[in-house]
Coordinates of C-alpha atoms in Angstrom, one line a residue:
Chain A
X1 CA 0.0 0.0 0.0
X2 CA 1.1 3.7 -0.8
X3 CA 2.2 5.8 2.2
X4 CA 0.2 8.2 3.4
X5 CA 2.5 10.9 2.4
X6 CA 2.2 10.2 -1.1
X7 CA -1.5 9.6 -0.3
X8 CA -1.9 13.2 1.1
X9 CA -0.4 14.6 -2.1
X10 CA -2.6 13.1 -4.4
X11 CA -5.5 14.1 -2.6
X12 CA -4.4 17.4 -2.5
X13 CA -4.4 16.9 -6.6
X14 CA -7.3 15.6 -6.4
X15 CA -8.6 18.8 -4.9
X16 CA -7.3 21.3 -6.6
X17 CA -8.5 19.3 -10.4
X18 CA -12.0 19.8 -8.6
X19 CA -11.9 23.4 -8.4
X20 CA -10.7 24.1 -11.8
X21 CA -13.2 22.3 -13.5
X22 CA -16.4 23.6 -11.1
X23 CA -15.1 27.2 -11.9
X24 CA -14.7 25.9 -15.7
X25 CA -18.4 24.2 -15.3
X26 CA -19.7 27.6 -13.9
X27 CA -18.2 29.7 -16.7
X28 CA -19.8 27.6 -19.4
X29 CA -23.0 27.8 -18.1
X30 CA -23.4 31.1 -18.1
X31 CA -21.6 31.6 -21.3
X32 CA -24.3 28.4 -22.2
X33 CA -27.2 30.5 -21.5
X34 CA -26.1 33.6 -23.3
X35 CA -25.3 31.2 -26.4
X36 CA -29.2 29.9 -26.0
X37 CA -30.1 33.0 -26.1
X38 CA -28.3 33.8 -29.6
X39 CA -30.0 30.7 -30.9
X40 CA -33.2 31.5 -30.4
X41 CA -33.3 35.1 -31.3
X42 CA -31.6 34.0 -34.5
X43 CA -34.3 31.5 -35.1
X44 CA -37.3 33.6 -37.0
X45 CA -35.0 35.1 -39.5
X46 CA -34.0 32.2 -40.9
X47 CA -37.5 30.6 -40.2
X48 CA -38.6 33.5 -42.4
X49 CA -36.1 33.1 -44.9
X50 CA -37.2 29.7 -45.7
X51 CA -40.7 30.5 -45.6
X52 CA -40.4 32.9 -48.3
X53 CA -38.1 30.4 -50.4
X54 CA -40.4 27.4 -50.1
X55 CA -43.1 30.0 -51.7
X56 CA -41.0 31.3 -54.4
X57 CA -39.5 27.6 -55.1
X58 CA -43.5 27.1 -56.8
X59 CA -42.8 30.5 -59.0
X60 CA -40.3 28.6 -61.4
X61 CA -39.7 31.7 -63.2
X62 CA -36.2 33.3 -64.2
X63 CA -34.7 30.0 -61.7
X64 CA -33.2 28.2 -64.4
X65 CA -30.6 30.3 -64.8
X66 CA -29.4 30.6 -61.7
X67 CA -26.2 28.6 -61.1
X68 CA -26.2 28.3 -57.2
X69 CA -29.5 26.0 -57.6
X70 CA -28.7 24.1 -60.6
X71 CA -27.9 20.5 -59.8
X72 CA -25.0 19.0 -62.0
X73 CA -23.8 15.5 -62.2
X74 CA -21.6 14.8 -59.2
X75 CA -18.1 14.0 -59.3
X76 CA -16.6 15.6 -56.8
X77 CA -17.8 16.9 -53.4
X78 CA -17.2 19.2 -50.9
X79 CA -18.0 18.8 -46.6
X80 CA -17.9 21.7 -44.5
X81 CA -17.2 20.6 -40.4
X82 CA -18.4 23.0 -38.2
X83 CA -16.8 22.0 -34.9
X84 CA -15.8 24.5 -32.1
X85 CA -12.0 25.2 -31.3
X86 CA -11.7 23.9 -27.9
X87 CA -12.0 20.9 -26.3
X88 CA -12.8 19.7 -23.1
X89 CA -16.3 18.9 -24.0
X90 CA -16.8 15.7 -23.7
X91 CA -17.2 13.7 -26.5
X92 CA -18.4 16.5 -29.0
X93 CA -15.9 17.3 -31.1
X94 CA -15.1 13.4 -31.7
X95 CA -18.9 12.8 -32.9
X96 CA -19.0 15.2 -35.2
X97 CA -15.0 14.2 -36.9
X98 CA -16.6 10.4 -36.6
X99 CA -20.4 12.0 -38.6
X100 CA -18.0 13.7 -40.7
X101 CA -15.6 10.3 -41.8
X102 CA -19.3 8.5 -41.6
X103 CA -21.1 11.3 -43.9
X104 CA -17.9 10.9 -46.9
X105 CA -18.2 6.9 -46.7
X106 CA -22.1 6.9 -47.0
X107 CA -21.7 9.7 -50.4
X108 CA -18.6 7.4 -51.6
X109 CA -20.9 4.5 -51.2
X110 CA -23.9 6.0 -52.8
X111 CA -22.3 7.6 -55.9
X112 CA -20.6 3.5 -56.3
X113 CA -17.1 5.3 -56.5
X114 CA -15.0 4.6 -53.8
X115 CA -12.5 7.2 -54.7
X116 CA -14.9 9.9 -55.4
X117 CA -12.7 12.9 -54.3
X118 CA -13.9 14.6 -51.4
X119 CA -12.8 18.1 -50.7
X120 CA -13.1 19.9 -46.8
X121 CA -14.1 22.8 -45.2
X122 CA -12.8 22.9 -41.8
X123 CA -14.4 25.7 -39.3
X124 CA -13.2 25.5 -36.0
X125 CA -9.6 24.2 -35.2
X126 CA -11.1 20.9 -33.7
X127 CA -12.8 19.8 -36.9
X128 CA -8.8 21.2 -38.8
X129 CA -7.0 18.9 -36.8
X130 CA -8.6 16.1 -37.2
X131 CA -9.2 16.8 -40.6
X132 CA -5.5 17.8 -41.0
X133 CA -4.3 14.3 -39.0
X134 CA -6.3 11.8 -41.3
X135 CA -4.3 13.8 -44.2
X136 CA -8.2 14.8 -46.3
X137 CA -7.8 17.3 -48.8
X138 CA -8.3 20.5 -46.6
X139 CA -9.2 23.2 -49.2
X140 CA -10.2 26.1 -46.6
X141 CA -10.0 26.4 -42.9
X142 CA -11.4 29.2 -40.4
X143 CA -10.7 29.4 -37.1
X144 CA -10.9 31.6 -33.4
X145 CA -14.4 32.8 -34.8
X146 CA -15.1 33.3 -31.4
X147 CA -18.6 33.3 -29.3
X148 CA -20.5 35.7 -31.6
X149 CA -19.7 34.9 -35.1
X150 CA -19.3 38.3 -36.8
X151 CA -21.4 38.7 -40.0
X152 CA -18.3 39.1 -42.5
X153 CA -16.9 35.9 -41.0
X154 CA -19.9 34.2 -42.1
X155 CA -19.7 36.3 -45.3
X156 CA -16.3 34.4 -45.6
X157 CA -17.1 31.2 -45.4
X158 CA -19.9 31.7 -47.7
X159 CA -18.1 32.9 -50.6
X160 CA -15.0 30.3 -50.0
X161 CA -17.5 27.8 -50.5
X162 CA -19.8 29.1 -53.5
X163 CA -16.7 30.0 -55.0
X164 CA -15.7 26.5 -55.2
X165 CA -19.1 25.6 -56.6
X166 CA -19.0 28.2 -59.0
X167 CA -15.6 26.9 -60.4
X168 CA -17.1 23.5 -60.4
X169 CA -14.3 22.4 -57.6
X170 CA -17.0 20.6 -55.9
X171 CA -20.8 19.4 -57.1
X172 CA -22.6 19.3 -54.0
X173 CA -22.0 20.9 -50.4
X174 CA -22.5 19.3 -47.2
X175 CA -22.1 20.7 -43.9
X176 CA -22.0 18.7 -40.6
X177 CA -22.6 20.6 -37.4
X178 CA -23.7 19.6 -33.8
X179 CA -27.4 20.9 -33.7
X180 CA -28.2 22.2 -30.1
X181 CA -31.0 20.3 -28.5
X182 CA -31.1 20.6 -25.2
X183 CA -28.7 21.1 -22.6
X184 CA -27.1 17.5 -22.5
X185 CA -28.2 16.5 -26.2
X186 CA -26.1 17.5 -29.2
X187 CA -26.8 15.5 -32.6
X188 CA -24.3 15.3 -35.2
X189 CA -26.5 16.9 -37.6
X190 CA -25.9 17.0 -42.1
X191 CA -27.5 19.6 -44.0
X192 CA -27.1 20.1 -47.6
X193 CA -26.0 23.3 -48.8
X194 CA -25.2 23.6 -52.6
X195 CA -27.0 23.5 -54.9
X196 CA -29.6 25.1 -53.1
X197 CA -32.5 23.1 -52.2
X198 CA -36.1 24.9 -51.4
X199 CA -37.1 24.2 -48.5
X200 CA -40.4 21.8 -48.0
X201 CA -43.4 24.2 -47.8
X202 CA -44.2 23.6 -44.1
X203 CA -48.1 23.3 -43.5
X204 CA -49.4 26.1 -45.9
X205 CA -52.4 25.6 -47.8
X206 CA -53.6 26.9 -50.7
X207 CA -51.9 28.4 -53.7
X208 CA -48.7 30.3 -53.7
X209 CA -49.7 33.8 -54.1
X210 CA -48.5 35.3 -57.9
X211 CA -46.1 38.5 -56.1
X212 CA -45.5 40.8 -58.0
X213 CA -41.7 41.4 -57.9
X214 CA -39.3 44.8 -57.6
X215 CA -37.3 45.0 -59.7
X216 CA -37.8 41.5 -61.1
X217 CA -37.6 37.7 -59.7
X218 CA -34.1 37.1 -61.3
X219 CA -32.5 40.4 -59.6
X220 CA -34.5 38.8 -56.7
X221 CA -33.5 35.6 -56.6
X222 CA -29.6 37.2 -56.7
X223 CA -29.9 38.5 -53.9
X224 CA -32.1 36.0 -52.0
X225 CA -29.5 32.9 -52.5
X226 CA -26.5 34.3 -51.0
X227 CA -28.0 35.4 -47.8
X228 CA -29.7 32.0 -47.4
X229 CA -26.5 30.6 -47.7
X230 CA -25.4 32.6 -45.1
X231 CA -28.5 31.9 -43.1
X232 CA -27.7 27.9 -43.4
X233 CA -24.0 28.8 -42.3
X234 CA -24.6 31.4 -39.4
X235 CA -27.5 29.3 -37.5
X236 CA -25.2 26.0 -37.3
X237 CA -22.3 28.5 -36.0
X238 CA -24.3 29.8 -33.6
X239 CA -25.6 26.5 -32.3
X240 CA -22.1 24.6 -32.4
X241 CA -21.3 27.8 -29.7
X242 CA -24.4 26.8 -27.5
X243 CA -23.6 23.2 -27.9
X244 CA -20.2 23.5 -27.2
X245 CA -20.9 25.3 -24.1
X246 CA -23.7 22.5 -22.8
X247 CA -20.9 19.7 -23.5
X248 CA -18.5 21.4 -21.5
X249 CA -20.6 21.9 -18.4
X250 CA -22.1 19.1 -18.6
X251 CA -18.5 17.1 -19.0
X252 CA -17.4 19.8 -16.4
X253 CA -19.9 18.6 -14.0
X254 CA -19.4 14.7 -14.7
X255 CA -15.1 15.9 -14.1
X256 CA -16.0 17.9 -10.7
X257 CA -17.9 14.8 -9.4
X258 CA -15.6 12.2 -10.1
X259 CA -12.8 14.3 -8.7
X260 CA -15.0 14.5 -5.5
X261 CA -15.4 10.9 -5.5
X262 CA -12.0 10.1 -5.8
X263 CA -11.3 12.4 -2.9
X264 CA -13.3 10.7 -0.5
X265 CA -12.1 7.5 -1.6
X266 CA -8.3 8.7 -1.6
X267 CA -9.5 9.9 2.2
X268 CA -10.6 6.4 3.2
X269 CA -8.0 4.6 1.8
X270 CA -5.5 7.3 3.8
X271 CA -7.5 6.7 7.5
X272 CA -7.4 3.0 6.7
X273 CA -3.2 3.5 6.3
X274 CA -3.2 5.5 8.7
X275 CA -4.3 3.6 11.1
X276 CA -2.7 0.3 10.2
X277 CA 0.1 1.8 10.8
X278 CA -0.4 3.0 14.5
X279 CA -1.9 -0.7 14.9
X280 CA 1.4 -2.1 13.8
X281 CA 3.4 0.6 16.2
X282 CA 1.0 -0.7 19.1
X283 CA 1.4 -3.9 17.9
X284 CA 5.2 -3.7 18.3
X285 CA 5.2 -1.6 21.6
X286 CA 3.3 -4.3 23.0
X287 CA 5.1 -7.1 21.5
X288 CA 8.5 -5.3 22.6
X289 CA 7.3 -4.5 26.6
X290 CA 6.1 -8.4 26.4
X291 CA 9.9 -9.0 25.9
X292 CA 11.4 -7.6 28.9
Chain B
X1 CA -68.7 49.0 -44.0
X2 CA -67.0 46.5 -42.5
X3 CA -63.5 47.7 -40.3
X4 CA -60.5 48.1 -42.6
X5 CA -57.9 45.2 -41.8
X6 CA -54.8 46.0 -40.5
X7 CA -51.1 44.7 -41.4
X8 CA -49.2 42.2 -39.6
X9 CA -45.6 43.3 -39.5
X10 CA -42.3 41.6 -38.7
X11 CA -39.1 43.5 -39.0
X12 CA -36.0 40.5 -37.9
X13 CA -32.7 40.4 -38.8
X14 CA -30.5 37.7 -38.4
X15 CA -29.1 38.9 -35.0
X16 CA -33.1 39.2 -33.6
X17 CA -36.2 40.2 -33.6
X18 CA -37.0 44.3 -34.4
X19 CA -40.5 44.4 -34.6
X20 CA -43.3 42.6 -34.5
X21 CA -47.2 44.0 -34.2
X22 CA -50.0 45.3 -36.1
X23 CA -49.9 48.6 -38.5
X24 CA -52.2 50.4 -40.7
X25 CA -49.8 51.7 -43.2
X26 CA -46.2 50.8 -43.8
X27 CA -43.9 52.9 -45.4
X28 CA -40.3 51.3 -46.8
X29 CA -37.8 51.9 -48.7
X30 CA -37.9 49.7 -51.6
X31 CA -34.7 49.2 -54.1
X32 CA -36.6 50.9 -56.3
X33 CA -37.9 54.0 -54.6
X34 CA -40.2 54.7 -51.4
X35 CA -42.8 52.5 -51.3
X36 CA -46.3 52.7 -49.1
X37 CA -48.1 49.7 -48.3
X38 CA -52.0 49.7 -47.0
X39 CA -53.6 46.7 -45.8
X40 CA -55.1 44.0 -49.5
X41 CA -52.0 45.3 -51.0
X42 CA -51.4 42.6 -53.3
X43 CA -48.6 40.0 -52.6
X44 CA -44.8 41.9 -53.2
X45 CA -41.3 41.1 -52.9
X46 CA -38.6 43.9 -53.1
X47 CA -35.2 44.3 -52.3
X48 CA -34.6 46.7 -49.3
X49 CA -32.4 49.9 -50.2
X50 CA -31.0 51.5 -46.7
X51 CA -33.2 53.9 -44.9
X52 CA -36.4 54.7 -42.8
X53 CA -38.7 52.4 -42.6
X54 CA -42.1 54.1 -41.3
X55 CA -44.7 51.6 -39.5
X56 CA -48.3 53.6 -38.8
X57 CA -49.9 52.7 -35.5
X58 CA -53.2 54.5 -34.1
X59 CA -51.9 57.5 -36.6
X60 CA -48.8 57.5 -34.7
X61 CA -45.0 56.4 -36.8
X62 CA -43.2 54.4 -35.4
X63 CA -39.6 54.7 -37.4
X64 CA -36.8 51.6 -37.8
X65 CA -33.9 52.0 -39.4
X66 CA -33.4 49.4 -41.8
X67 CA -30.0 48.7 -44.4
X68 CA -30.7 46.2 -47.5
X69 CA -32.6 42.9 -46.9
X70 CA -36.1 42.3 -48.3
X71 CA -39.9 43.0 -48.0
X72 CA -43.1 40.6 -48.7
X73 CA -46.4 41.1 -48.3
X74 CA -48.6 38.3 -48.5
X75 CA -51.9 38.9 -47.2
X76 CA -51.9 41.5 -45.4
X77 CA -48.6 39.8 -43.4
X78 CA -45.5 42.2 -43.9
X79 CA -42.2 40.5 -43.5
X80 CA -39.4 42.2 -43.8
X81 CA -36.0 40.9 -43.5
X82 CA -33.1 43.1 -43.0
X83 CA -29.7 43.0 -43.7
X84 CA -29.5 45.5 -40.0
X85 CA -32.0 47.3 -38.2
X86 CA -33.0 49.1 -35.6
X87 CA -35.4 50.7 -34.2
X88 CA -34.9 54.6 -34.3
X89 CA -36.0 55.2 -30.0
X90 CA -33.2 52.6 -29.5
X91 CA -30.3 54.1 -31.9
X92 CA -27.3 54.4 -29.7
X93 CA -25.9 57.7 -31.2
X94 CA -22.6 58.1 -29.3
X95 CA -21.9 54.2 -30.9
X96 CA -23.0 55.2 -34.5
X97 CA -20.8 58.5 -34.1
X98 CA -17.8 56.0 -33.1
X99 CA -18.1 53.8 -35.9
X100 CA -18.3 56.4 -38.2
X101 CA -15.4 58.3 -37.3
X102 CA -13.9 55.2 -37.0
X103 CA -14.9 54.0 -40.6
X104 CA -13.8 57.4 -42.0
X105 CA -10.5 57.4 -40.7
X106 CA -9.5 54.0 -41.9
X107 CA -10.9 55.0 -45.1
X108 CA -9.3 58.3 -45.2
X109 CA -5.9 56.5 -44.1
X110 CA -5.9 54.4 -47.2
X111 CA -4.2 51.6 -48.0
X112 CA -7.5 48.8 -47.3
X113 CA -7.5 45.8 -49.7
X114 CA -10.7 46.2 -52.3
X115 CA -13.2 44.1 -49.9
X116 CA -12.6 45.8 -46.3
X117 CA -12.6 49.1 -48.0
X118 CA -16.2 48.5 -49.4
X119 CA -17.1 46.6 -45.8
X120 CA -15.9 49.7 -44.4
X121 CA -17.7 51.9 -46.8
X122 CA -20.7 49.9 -46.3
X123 CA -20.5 50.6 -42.5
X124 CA -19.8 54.1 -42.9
X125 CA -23.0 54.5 -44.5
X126 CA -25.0 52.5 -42.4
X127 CA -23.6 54.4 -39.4
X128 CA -24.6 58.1 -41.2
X129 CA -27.8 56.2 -42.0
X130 CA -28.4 55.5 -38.1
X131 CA -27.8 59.1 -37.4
X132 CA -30.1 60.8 -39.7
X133 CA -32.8 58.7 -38.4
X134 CA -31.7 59.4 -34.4
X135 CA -31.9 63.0 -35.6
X136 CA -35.5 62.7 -37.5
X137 CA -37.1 61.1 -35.0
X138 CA -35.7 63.8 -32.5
X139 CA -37.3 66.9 -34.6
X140 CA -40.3 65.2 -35.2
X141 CA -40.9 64.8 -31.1
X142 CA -39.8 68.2 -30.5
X143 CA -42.8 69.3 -32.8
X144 CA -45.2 67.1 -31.2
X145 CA -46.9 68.2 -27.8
X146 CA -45.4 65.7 -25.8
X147 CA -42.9 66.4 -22.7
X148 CA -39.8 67.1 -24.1
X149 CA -37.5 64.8 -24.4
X150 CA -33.7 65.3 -22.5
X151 CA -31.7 66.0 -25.6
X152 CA -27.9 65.8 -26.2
X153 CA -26.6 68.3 -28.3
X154 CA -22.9 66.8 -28.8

């Protein structure tokens, strides 16, 4: 058994893990709730958005020509990981790498072409190193975007990836993000981004109305597509932050309670030392006055 | 004579929600010039051009700023979603004066690649844009018989 000097020191370890990772747990959860709140109060615009696309999708007019929602036969394709930069959170960042590896087998297996070149987007520097590690054809990385994705970061991302549409780099766009359920539930979630796909008209009956457009559906339409795109990139950024929050207190919590456990274990194991050893002293006082 | 109908307006951007109530009349600037909307106006899409965006309650205007986006009507339901908006009671005037002077000195020190000198230019204009509606909304309350409101003359 281990003496109850080195004992002491690892409780000592033991209790000073605990406290970093409570004050880490309390930090993430109020960061957590201010990232809920982002969420949410991101939610109607791009509810909105999608509305209005699902009713212009019926209007076919002047949509043929526009490149960003033209389907083309695939042969290559592009994945965008939308991971956050830090760890400690549990087992978040892994699920999404694994969707990620699991999302390019399933479209290699589907297309019948096991070498059907996949190209990737890396945001966040956990989804880069990974992506980086297994040696995948990185063709753009963004990183340290921080708790409140700025707007021209966004902007970014969205024109590194319609870019590589546009020059026909890549047929069809994925992204893989963790959507943010609840507190302790984060799925690995796959979206498609390019080409553009309307959304499904949700519950509205009746006839799409006939708008009348200013100036005209194509200069409409221009302008729509992009900031969808950017709508389908900003929400998962926003909801990797809250989720990456939630995994970390949560994983924070699970850290500061096993810490505590081990403590009182250490503890007991240290009285039970402890006191073996003042038996065995008695033990040989006893044994020693029997002598004389 | 059955009661007119009123509009249903929502005014979010990406960041949040700016508005959201009923109107009798809404006036926008649309890409293509001012536009009014009453309620059975028939179903519109526009691009947004930056400016004042007028919402009529009870007779009384309620102005937002608002800085490219979009506006539908669809049965008496007017979305609009903006690029960035705000409602004029809530401009923050010292902040828009910041990041204007800000915008014009790194403009007027040169040297920006192409796309953060129009990023820049774009938030130069959207700071003036803030102002000019800070300042409209302040003349129009000093004319109206209402307790006057603490101004700051900076």
């Amino acid at each position: 058994m281990a003496s109850t000097r080195e004992i002491r020191r690892r409780i000592q370890a033991t209790k000073n893990i605990a406290q970093i990772t409570r004050a880490m747990q309390m930090v993430a959860s109020s960061k957590m709730r201010r990232a809920q709140e982002r969420v949410l109060a991101a939610r109607p615009y791009s509810e909105q958005l999608m509305k209005l696309l699902s009713r212009l999708s019926t209007q076919a007019e002047g949509q043929e020509d526009l490149p960003l929602m033209k389907s083309r036969a695939v042969k290559r394709i592009g994945i965008v990981a939308v991971t956050p930069d830090r760890g400690l959170a549990g087992a978040l960042s892994s699920n999404i790498n694994r969707r990620v590896g699991q999302l390019a087998a399933e479209l290699r297996r589907e297309h019948n072409d096991p070498n059907l070149p996949i190209s990737f987007i890396a945001v966040g520097r956990k989804g880069r190193d990974f992506l980086a590690r297994s040696k995948q054809n990185l063709i753009a990385e963004f990183t340290k975007l921080g708790d409140q994705p700025k707007l021209a970061d966004v902007r970014a991302i969205a024109r590194a990836i319609t870019d590589a549409y546009l020059n026909e780099e890549v047929d069809q766009v994925y992204l893989v993000y963790p959507k943010y359920v609840s507190t302790v539930v984060q799925t690995p979630t796959v979206s498609q981004l390019l080409p553009v796909q309307a959304p499904e008209a949700a519950d509205e009956t009746g006839p799409a109305p006939q708008y009348i457009f200013e100036p005209d559906a194509t200069a409409i339409f221009a302008e729509l597509l992009p900031r969808y795109i950017e709508t389908l990139i900003y929400q998962p950024l926003l909801e990797t932050v809250a989720s990456f929050y939630s995994a970390q207190m949560v994983a924070m919590r699970n850290a500061t309670d096993s810490a505590t456990e081990l403590q009182a274990d250490l503890t007991l194991t240290y009285n039970k030392v402890r006191q073996a050893a003042i038996t065995t002293q008695i033990l040989e006082i006893v044994a020693g006055s029997g002598a004389l | 004579m059955s009661q007119r109908p009123l509009l249903h307006v929502t005014v979010v951007t990406a960041q949040q929600t700016v508005f959201d109530g009923s109107a009798e009349m809404v006036i926008a600037p649309g890409g293509d010039g001012q536009l009014g909307i009453l309620p059975r106006h028939a179903p519109l899409l526009t691009t947004l051009a930056q400016g004042e965006l007028r919402v009529r309650q009870h007779g009384v205007d309620e102005s937002i700023f608002v800085a490219g986006g979009f506006l539908e009507v669809n049965s008496n339901v007017v979305t609009i979603l903006a690029d960035d908006a705000e409602r004029a009671t809530e401009v923050d005037e010292a902040r828009a004066q910041e990041a204007r002077d800000r915008a014009r000195a790194l403009l007027a020190r040169g040297g920006l690649s192409t796309e953060v000198e129009a990023e820049t230019t774009a938030e130069l204009n959207r700071a003036v844009g803030r102002l000019r509606i800070a300042e409209l909304q302040r003349q129009r309350r000093g004319t109206r018989p209402r307790p006057p409101q603490p101004e700051q003359e900076i």
